[in-house]
Amino acid sequence: MRTSARRQSPAPADVITYRLNNQMMYVPPAESFDQAVTFARSAFEGDLTGIDKNRISFSLNVLANGKQNSVGISRVAWSTIMSHLARYEIIDVHVQPELKVSEPPPSYQSCSSTEDCEKEQHSSSDSSSALHSLVPKRLFQRLSA
């Protein structure tokens, strides 16, 4: 009689490694993405203090088709990825660039009638009125109708 050996999954890792700027720290595996951010901030206080939590991201290095690639870990995949990590596996911590919004776009005034719009056009600065002079009047009237 033949018995089949059942393949068991390795036990979940009890410790993993976070790497930031070529520094590495052992941390317990986080149960959630938010907890991972908390652990990263604790492990790398000097580098991550004052950084908005939404700018912190994580990735793993994987070997696929003979090439090493960095694969980001999304918030929704965090717990699944953690359940498959080996002990001491390295997770890279990244700080995403801060998005800077310069000035808001200009506000536009709505015209209640075609006459009001035409008055506004004629009273505008020379540069914009020069632009309007390039648009045939008939075409403008069709567009504003």
Tab-separated table of N, CA and C in Angstrom:
chain	number	residue	atom	x	y	z
A	1	MET	N	0.834	-1.169	0.000
A	1	MET	CA	0.000	0.000	0.000
A	1	MET	C	0.886	1.243	0.000
A	2	ARG	N	0.554	2.173	-0.841
A	2	ARG	CA	1.360	3.381	-0.989
A	2	ARG	C	0.719	4.536	-0.236
A	3	THR	N	1.512	5.267	0.511
A	3	THR	CA	0.997	6.435	1.229
A	3	THR	C	1.537	7.686	0.553
A	4	SER	N	0.737	8.682	0.526
A	4	SER	CA	1.184	9.933	-0.094
A	4	SER	C	1.646	10.903	0.984
A	5	ALA	N	2.768	11.497	0.700
A	5	ALA	CA	3.289	12.504	1.633
A	5	ALA	C	2.593	13.824	1.337
A	6	ARG	N	2.097	14.414	2.342
A	6	ARG	CA	1.392	15.679	2.189
A	6	ARG	C	2.375	16.820	2.421
A	7	ARG	N	2.450	17.710	1.481
A	7	ARG	CA	3.370	18.839	1.603
A	7	ARG	C	2.762	19.881	2.529
A	8	GLN	N	3.515	20.238	3.516
A	8	GLN	CA	3.027	21.230	4.466
A	8	GLN	C	3.661	22.581	4.171
A	9	SER	N	2.881	23.608	4.379
A	9	SER	CA	3.404	24.960	4.215
A	9	SER	C	4.379	25.242	5.340
A	10	PRO	N	5.428	26.002	5.033
A	10	PRO	CA	6.340	26.365	6.119
A	10	PRO	C	5.613	27.229	7.139
A	11	ALA	N	6.083	27.155	8.351
A	11	ALA	CA	5.479	27.972	9.410
A	11	ALA	C	5.673	29.442	9.065
A	12	PRO	N	4.697	30.269	9.407
A	12	PRO	CA	4.863	31.704	9.134
A	12	PRO	C	6.109	32.245	9.836
A	13	ALA	N	6.747	33.193	9.203
A	13	ALA	CA	7.964	33.778	9.764
A	13	ALA	C	7.659	34.468	11.085
A	14	ASP	N	8.554	34.287	12.040
A	14	ASP	CA	8.386	34.966	13.325
A	14	ASP	C	9.193	36.260	13.378
A	15	VAL	N	10.073	36.444	12.398
A	15	VAL	CA	10.855	37.677	12.300
A	15	VAL	C	11.209	37.892	10.826
A	16	ILE	N	11.120	39.131	10.387
A	16	ILE	CA	11.510	39.493	9.025
A	16	ILE	C	12.462	40.679	9.110
A	17	THR	N	12.988	41.088	7.971
A	17	THR	CA	13.962	42.177	7.940
A	17	THR	C	13.420	43.329	7.106
A	18	TYR	N	13.484	44.528	7.662
A	18	TYR	CA	13.166	45.735	6.901
A	18	TYR	C	14.489	46.369	6.501
A	19	ARG	N	14.547	46.862	5.264
A	19	ARG	CA	15.751	47.537	4.783
A	19	ARG	C	15.371	48.918	4.264
A	20	LEU	N	16.099	49.935	4.740
A	20	LEU	CA	15.913	51.317	4.290
A	20	LEU	C	17.284	51.966	4.194
A	21	ASN	N	17.610	52.507	3.025
A	21	ASN	CA	18.908	53.183	2.819
A	21	ASN	C	20.082	52.310	3.241
A	22	ASN	N	20.066	51.051	2.841
A	22	ASN	CA	21.126	50.075	3.132
A	22	ASN	C	21.306	49.772	4.615
A	23	GLN	N	20.357	50.163	5.446
A	23	GLN	CA	20.346	49.768	6.852
A	23	GLN	C	19.271	48.709	7.013
A	24	MET	N	19.546	47.693	7.825
A	24	MET	CA	18.572	46.622	8.024
A	24	MET	C	18.242	46.460	9.496
A	25	MET	N	16.966	46.155	9.743
A	25	MET	CA	16.479	45.941	11.111
A	25	MET	C	15.533	44.744	11.115
A	26	TYR	N	15.664	43.893	12.143
A	26	TYR	CA	14.707	42.803	12.322
A	26	TYR	C	13.444	43.355	12.963
A	27	VAL	N	12.309	42.909	12.459
A	27	VAL	CA	11.014	43.310	13.012
A	27	VAL	C	10.086	42.101	12.983
A	28	PRO	N	9.076	42.090	13.833
A	28	PRO	CA	8.082	41.016	13.724
A	28	PRO	C	7.224	41.256	12.482
A	29	PRO	N	6.682	40.209	11.890
A	29	PRO	CA	5.809	40.431	10.733
A	29	PRO	C	4.546	41.183	11.146
A	30	ALA	N	4.223	42.196	10.413
A	30	ALA	CA	3.038	43.009	10.724
A	30	ALA	C	1.787	42.316	10.203
A	31	GLU	N	0.709	42.456	10.947
A	31	GLU	CA	-0.560	41.858	10.533
A	31	GLU	C	-1.280	42.698	9.486
A	32	SER	N	-0.957	43.982	9.416
A	32	SER	CA	-1.617	44.867	8.452
A	32	SER	C	-0.592	45.844	7.882
A	33	PHE	N	-0.961	46.478	6.806
A	33	PHE	CA	-0.098	47.470	6.177
A	33	PHE	C	0.174	48.626	7.134
A	34	ASP	N	-0.875	49.086	7.824
A	34	ASP	CA	-0.703	50.196	8.773
A	34	ASP	C	0.251	49.817	9.902
A	35	GLN	N	0.145	48.576	10.371
A	35	GLN	CA	1.059	48.125	11.417
A	35	GLN	C	2.487	48.046	10.867
A	36	ALA	N	2.639	47.666	9.604
A	36	ALA	CA	3.960	47.623	8.977
A	36	ALA	C	4.586	49.014	8.942
A	37	VAL	N	3.776	50.012	8.647
A	37	VAL	CA	4.268	51.396	8.643
A	37	VAL	C	4.712	51.787	10.050
A	38	THR	N	3.927	51.408	11.052
A	38	THR	CA	4.281	51.702	12.446
A	38	THR	C	5.604	51.037	12.808
A	39	PHE	N	5.775	49.764	12.429
A	39	PHE	CA	7.025	49.046	12.716
A	39	PHE	C	8.204	49.694	11.992
A	40	ALA	N	7.997	50.116	10.754
A	40	ALA	CA	9.070	50.761	9.993
A	40	ALA	C	9.472	52.078	10.649
A	41	ARG	N	8.484	52.845	11.075
A	41	ARG	CA	8.781	54.118	11.754
A	41	ARG	C	9.555	53.882	13.043
A	42	SER	N	9.215	52.832	13.751
A	42	SER	CA	9.905	52.509	14.993
A	42	SER	C	11.337	52.045	14.711
A	43	ALA	N	11.506	51.234	13.672
A	43	ALA	CA	12.826	50.693	13.343
A	43	ALA	C	13.764	51.758	12.781
A	44	PHE	N	13.220	52.696	12.041
A	44	PHE	CA	14.032	53.725	11.385
A	44	PHE	C	13.574	55.119	11.808
A	45	GLU	N	13.541	55.345	13.097
A	45	GLU	CA	13.031	56.616	13.636
A	45	GLU	C	13.675	57.838	12.998
A	46	GLY	N	14.985	57.828	12.898
A	46	GLY	CA	15.697	58.991	12.368
A	46	GLY	C	15.326	59.323	10.937
A	47	ASP	N	15.052	58.303	10.134
A	47	ASP	CA	14.753	58.522	8.719
A	47	ASP	C	13.271	58.751	8.437
A	48	LEU	N	12.398	58.195	9.268
A	48	LEU	CA	10.970	58.239	8.957
A	48	LEU	C	10.150	59.161	9.854
A	49	THR	N	10.787	59.786	10.834
A	49	THR	CA	10.065	60.725	11.691
A	49	THR	C	9.588	61.908	10.851
A	50	GLY	N	8.325	62.237	10.984
A	50	GLY	CA	7.762	63.367	10.257
A	50	GLY	C	7.333	63.056	8.831
A	51	ILE	N	7.566	61.832	8.371
A	51	ILE	CA	7.141	61.440	7.024
A	51	ILE	C	5.688	60.988	7.089
A	52	ASP	N	4.845	61.535	6.233
A	52	ASP	CA	3.440	61.142	6.185
A	52	ASP	C	3.339	59.648	5.888
A	53	LYS	N	2.471	58.954	6.608
A	53	LYS	CA	2.370	57.493	6.464
A	53	LYS	C	1.983	57.072	5.052
A	54	ASN	N	1.291	57.925	4.315
A	54	ASN	CA	0.898	57.593	2.945
A	54	ASN	C	2.069	57.610	1.969
A	55	ARG	N	3.205	58.148	2.394
A	55	ARG	CA	4.393	58.176	1.537
A	55	ARG	C	5.288	56.963	1.743
A	56	ILE	N	4.971	56.115	2.719
A	56	ILE	CA	5.790	54.940	3.007
A	56	ILE	C	5.216	53.741	2.266
A	57	SER	N	6.094	53.039	1.530
A	57	SER	CA	5.661	51.852	0.798
A	57	SER	C	6.688	50.738	0.987
A	58	PHE	N	6.329	49.541	0.529
A	58	PHE	CA	7.161	48.363	0.744
A	58	PHE	C	7.282	47.565	-0.545
A	59	SER	N	8.390	46.823	-0.672
A	59	SER	CA	8.559	45.945	-1.827
A	59	SER	C	9.422	44.750	-1.447
A	60	LEU	N	9.325	43.721	-2.273
A	60	LEU	CA	10.147	42.516	-2.147
A	60	LEU	C	10.965	42.364	-3.415
A	61	ASN	N	12.138	41.766	-3.300
A	61	ASN	CA	12.922	41.424	-4.479
A	61	ASN	C	12.622	39.976	-4.818
A	62	VAL	N	12.224	39.729	-6.060
A	62	VAL	CA	11.880	38.377	-6.492
A	62	VAL	C	12.701	38.013	-7.722
A	63	LEU	N	12.922	36.720	-7.893
A	63	LEU	CA	13.633	36.209	-9.052
A	63	LEU	C	12.595	35.637	-10.005
A	64	ALA	N	12.464	36.224	-11.183
A	64	ALA	CA	11.501	35.760	-12.181
A	64	ALA	C	12.183	35.729	-13.542
A	65	ASN	N	12.109	34.591	-14.211
A	65	ASN	CA	12.747	34.408	-15.525
A	65	ASN	C	14.234	34.745	-15.489
A	66	GLY	N	14.886	34.372	-14.416
A	66	GLY	CA	16.316	34.598	-14.295
A	66	GLY	C	16.713	36.027	-13.995
A	67	LYS	N	15.743	36.900	-13.773
A	67	LYS	CA	16.045	38.304	-13.469
A	67	LYS	C	15.486	38.670	-12.108
A	68	GLN	N	16.235	39.497	-11.408
A	68	GLN	CA	15.755	39.976	-10.113
A	68	GLN	C	14.956	41.256	-10.328
A	69	ASN	N	13.751	41.279	-9.777
A	69	ASN	CA	12.867	42.440	-9.899
A	69	ASN	C	12.349	42.843	-8.532
A	70	SER	N	12.051	44.110	-8.394
A	70	SER	CA	11.428	44.620	-7.180
A	70	SER	C	9.925	44.668	-7.419
A	71	VAL	N	9.163	44.074	-6.500
A	71	VAL	CA	7.706	44.038	-6.623
A	71	VAL	C	7.105	44.727	-5.408
A	72	GLY	N	6.311	45.754	-5.645
A	72	GLY	CA	5.662	46.476	-4.560
A	72	GLY	C	4.607	45.621	-3.876
A	73	ILE	N	4.378	45.902	-2.603
A	73	ILE	CA	3.352	45.197	-1.833
A	73	ILE	C	2.218	46.179	-1.586
A	74	SER	N	1.060	45.881	-2.134
A	74	SER	CA	-0.079	46.781	-1.953
A	74	SER	C	-0.700	46.577	-0.578
A	75	ARG	N	-1.435	47.564	-0.178
A	75	ARG	CA	-2.125	47.538	1.117
A	75	ARG	C	-3.034	46.313	1.223
A	76	VAL	N	-3.773	46.002	0.159
A	76	VAL	CA	-4.742	44.903	0.214
A	76	VAL	C	-4.084	43.529	0.148
A	77	ALA	N	-2.849	43.449	-0.341
A	77	ALA	CA	-2.161	42.160	-0.433
A	77	ALA	C	-1.275	41.876	0.775
A	78	TRP	N	-1.173	42.822	1.697
A	78	TRP	CA	-0.210	42.705	2.784
A	78	TRP	C	-0.327	41.392	3.554
A	79	SER	N	-1.495	41.066	4.070
A	79	SER	CA	-1.620	39.878	4.928
A	79	SER	C	-1.324	38.594	4.155
A	80	THR	N	-1.699	38.528	2.890
A	80	THR	CA	-1.403	37.346	2.080
A	80	THR	C	0.099	37.199	1.875
A	81	ILE	N	0.767	38.282	1.566
A	81	ILE	CA	2.221	38.243	1.370
A	81	ILE	C	2.916	37.819	2.660
A	82	MET	N	2.488	38.366	3.788
A	82	MET	CA	3.115	38.024	5.070
A	82	MET	C	3.012	36.526	5.366
A	83	SER	N	1.924	35.902	4.974
A	83	SER	CA	1.743	34.476	5.275
A	83	SER	C	2.666	33.589	4.444
A	84	HIS	N	3.311	34.145	3.417
A	84	HIS	CA	4.200	33.362	2.559
A	84	HIS	C	5.680	33.720	2.715
A	85	LEU	N	6.003	34.624	3.609
A	85	LEU	CA	7.401	35.035	3.764
A	85	LEU	C	8.198	34.035	4.586
A	86	ALA	N	9.463	33.907	4.228
A	86	ALA	CA	10.383	33.065	4.991
A	86	ALA	C	10.966	33.877	6.144
A	87	ARG	N	11.454	33.171	7.125
A	87	ARG	CA	12.100	33.830	8.265
A	87	ARG	C	13.278	34.663	7.759
A	88	TYR	N	13.422	35.864	8.274
A	88	TYR	CA	14.482	36.829	7.948
A	88	TYR	C	14.373	37.413	6.534
A	89	GLU	N	13.295	37.129	5.813
A	89	GLU	CA	13.156	37.675	4.459
A	89	GLU	C	13.193	39.201	4.513
A	90	ILE	N	13.771	39.789	3.474
A	90	ILE	CA	13.984	41.243	3.446
A	90	ILE	C	12.859	41.946	2.698
A	91	ILE	N	12.282	42.919	3.363
A	91	ILE	CA	11.284	43.806	2.755
A	91	ILE	C	11.911	45.191	2.685
A	92	ASP	N	11.944	45.739	1.484
A	92	ASP	CA	12.487	47.084	1.317
A	92	ASP	C	11.430	48.121	1.669
A	93	VAL	N	11.858	49.130	2.397
A	93	VAL	CA	10.994	50.246	2.797
A	93	VAL	C	11.361	51.429	1.908
A	94	HIS	N	10.355	52.079	1.351
A	94	HIS	CA	10.581	53.215	0.456
A	94	HIS	C	9.818	54.437	0.963
A	95	VAL	N	10.384	55.603	0.701
A	95	VAL	CA	9.683	56.861	0.970
A	95	VAL	C	9.381	57.478	-0.384
A	96	GLN	N	8.095	57.563	-0.701
A	96	GLN	CA	7.667	58.123	-1.980
A	96	GLN	C	7.840	59.639	-1.950
A	97	PRO	N	8.155	60.234	-3.104
A	97	PRO	CA	8.324	61.691	-3.132
A	97	PRO	C	7.042	62.408	-2.734
A	98	GLU	N	7.238	63.549	-2.112
A	98	GLU	CA	6.092	64.353	-1.690
A	98	GLU	C	5.495	65.040	-2.911
A	99	LEU	N	4.194	64.924	-3.054
A	99	LEU	CA	3.515	65.597	-4.161
A	99	LEU	C	3.297	67.048	-3.780
A	100	LYS	N	3.815	67.928	-4.608
A	100	LYS	CA	3.664	69.354	-4.337
A	100	LYS	C	2.695	69.947	-5.342
A	101	VAL	N	1.677	70.581	-4.828
A	101	VAL	CA	0.706	71.263	-5.673
A	101	VAL	C	1.062	72.735	-5.632
A	102	SER	N	1.384	73.281	-6.797
A	102	SER	CA	1.768	74.693	-6.807
A	102	SER	C	0.538	75.555	-6.579
A	103	GLU	N	0.111	76.249	-7.558
A	103	GLU	CA	-1.056	77.119	-7.402
A	103	GLU	C	-2.282	76.426	-7.976
A	104	PRO	N	-3.432	76.713	-7.429
A	104	PRO	CA	-4.640	76.125	-8.010
A	104	PRO	C	-4.883	76.713	-9.401
A	105	PRO	N	-5.609	75.996	-10.240
A	105	PRO	CA	-5.891	76.544	-11.570
A	105	PRO	C	-6.732	77.809	-11.455
A	106	PRO	N	-6.701	78.641	-12.480
A	106	PRO	CA	-7.487	79.882	-12.409
A	106	PRO	C	-8.974	79.567	-12.336
A	107	SER	N	-9.695	80.438	-11.672
A	107	SER	CA	-11.144	80.240	-11.605
A	107	SER	C	-11.774	80.899	-12.826
A	108	TYR	N	-12.841	80.325	-13.265
A	108	TYR	CA	-13.536	80.847	-14.434
A	108	TYR	C	-14.884	81.394	-14.012
A	109	GLN	N	-15.248	82.527	-14.590
A	109	GLN	CA	-16.546	83.111	-14.288
A	109	GLN	C	-17.531	82.651	-15.342
A	110	SER	N	-18.714	82.341	-14.907
A	110	SER	CA	-19.730	81.954	-15.884
A	110	SER	C	-20.443	83.210	-16.364
A	111	CYS	N	-20.760	83.230	-17.627
A	111	CYS	CA	-21.477	84.363	-18.213
A	111	CYS	C	-22.946	83.999	-18.295
A	112	SER	N	-23.787	84.926	-17.890
A	112	SER	CA	-25.223	84.646	-17.921
A	112	SER	C	-25.789	84.790	-19.327
A	113	SER	N	-25.127	85.564	-20.185
A	113	SER	CA	-25.612	85.719	-21.559
A	113	SER	C	-24.424	85.897	-22.490
A	114	THR	N	-24.672	85.767	-23.788
A	114	THR	CA	-23.620	85.940	-24.791
A	114	THR	C	-23.075	87.357	-24.753
A	115	GLU	N	-23.953	88.341	-24.523
A	115	GLU	CA	-23.513	89.735	-24.470
A	115	GLU	C	-22.531	89.949	-23.327
A	116	ASP	N	-22.836	89.370	-22.152
A	116	ASP	CA	-21.932	89.509	-21.009
A	116	ASP	C	-20.572	88.907	-21.333
A	117	CYS	N	-20.569	87.760	-22.003
A	117	CYS	CA	-19.314	87.102	-22.358
A	117	CYS	C	-18.508	87.958	-23.322
A	118	GLU	N	-19.192	88.546	-24.313
A	118	GLU	CA	-18.493	89.387	-25.275
A	118	GLU	C	-17.940	90.638	-24.609
A	119	LYS	N	-18.695	91.234	-23.673
A	119	LYS	CA	-18.210	92.405	-22.937
A	119	LYS	C	-16.964	92.031	-22.144
A	120	GLU	N	-17.001	90.871	-21.507
A	120	GLU	CA	-15.865	90.404	-20.712
A	120	GLU	C	-14.651	90.196	-21.601
A	121	GLN	N	-14.857	89.651	-22.784
A	121	GLN	CA	-13.752	89.418	-23.710
A	121	GLN	C	-13.102	90.730	-24.114
A	122	HIS	N	-13.898	91.711	-24.449
A	122	HIS	CA	-13.363	92.982	-24.919
A	122	HIS	C	-12.681	93.767	-23.812
A	123	SER	N	-13.091	93.549	-22.578
A	123	SER	CA	-12.468	94.279	-21.476
A	123	SER	C	-11.263	93.534	-20.902
A	124	SER	N	-10.977	92.333	-21.407
A	124	SER	CA	-9.843	91.568	-20.878
A	124	SER	C	-8.534	92.150	-21.377
A	125	SER	N	-7.440	91.629	-20.875
A	125	SER	CA	-6.121	92.166	-21.219
A	125	SER	C	-5.822	91.990	-22.702
A	126	ASP	N	-4.811	92.728	-23.176
A	126	ASP	CA	-4.458	92.699	-24.593
A	126	ASP	C	-4.066	91.306	-25.058
A	127	SER	N	-3.357	90.554	-24.225
A	127	SER	CA	-2.894	89.236	-24.662
A	127	SER	C	-4.058	88.295	-24.914
A	128	SER	N	-5.059	88.315	-24.030
A	128	SER	CA	-6.184	87.417	-24.256
A	128	SER	C	-7.092	87.939	-25.356
A	129	SER	N	-7.220	89.279	-25.504
A	129	SER	CA	-8.064	89.789	-26.579
A	129	SER	C	-7.390	89.528	-27.921
A	130	ALA	N	-6.062	89.539	-27.946
A	130	ALA	CA	-5.357	89.194	-29.179
A	130	ALA	C	-5.651	87.750	-29.550
A	131	LEU	N	-5.739	86.898	-28.581
A	131	LEU	CA	-6.066	85.500	-28.824
A	131	LEU	C	-7.478	85.379	-29.372
A	132	HIS	N	-8.420	86.122	-28.790
A	132	HIS	CA	-9.803	86.060	-29.253
A	132	HIS	C	-9.949	86.617	-30.664
A	133	SER	N	-9.083	87.551	-31.051
A	133	SER	CA	-9.201	88.103	-32.398
A	133	SER	C	-8.828	87.067	-33.449
A	134	LEU	N	-8.134	86.007	-33.047
A	134	LEU	CA	-7.784	84.945	-33.980
A	134	LEU	C	-8.965	84.022	-34.265
A	135	VAL	N	-9.959	84.020	-33.403
A	135	VAL	CA	-11.122	83.160	-33.574
A	135	VAL	C	-12.167	83.918	-34.369
A	136	PRO	N	-12.596	83.377	-35.524
A	136	PRO	CA	-13.632	84.075	-36.302
A	136	PRO	C	-14.875	84.300	-35.456
A	137	LYS	N	-15.460	85.498	-35.594
A	137	LYS	CA	-16.600	85.876	-34.765
A	137	LYS	C	-17.774	84.927	-34.972
A	138	ARG	N	-18.016	84.517	-36.226
A	138	ARG	CA	-19.126	83.620	-36.504
A	138	ARG	C	-18.934	82.288	-35.766
A	139	LEU	N	-17.715	81.781	-35.789
A	139	LEU	CA	-17.422	80.527	-35.104
A	139	LEU	C	-17.642	80.684	-33.608
A	140	PHE	N	-17.187	81.800	-33.049
A	140	PHE	CA	-17.370	82.033	-31.616
A	140	PHE	C	-18.848	82.093	-31.262
A	141	GLN	N	-19.634	82.745	-32.106
A	141	GLN	CA	-21.073	82.843	-31.834
A	141	GLN	C	-21.714	81.460	-31.868
A	142	ARG	N	-21.263	80.593	-32.805
A	142	ARG	CA	-21.806	79.234	-32.855
A	142	ARG	C	-21.422	78.453	-31.606
A	143	LEU	N	-20.194	78.616	-31.157
A	143	LEU	CA	-19.723	77.894	-29.979
A	143	LEU	C	-20.431	78.344	-28.718
A	144	SER	N	-20.747	79.627	-28.632
A	144	SER	CA	-21.371	80.125	-27.409
A	144	SER	C	-22.883	80.015	-27.445
A	145	ALA	N	-23.445	79.614	-28.545
A	145	ALA	CA	-24.909	79.499	-28.650
A	145	ALA	C	-25.413	78.244	-27.975
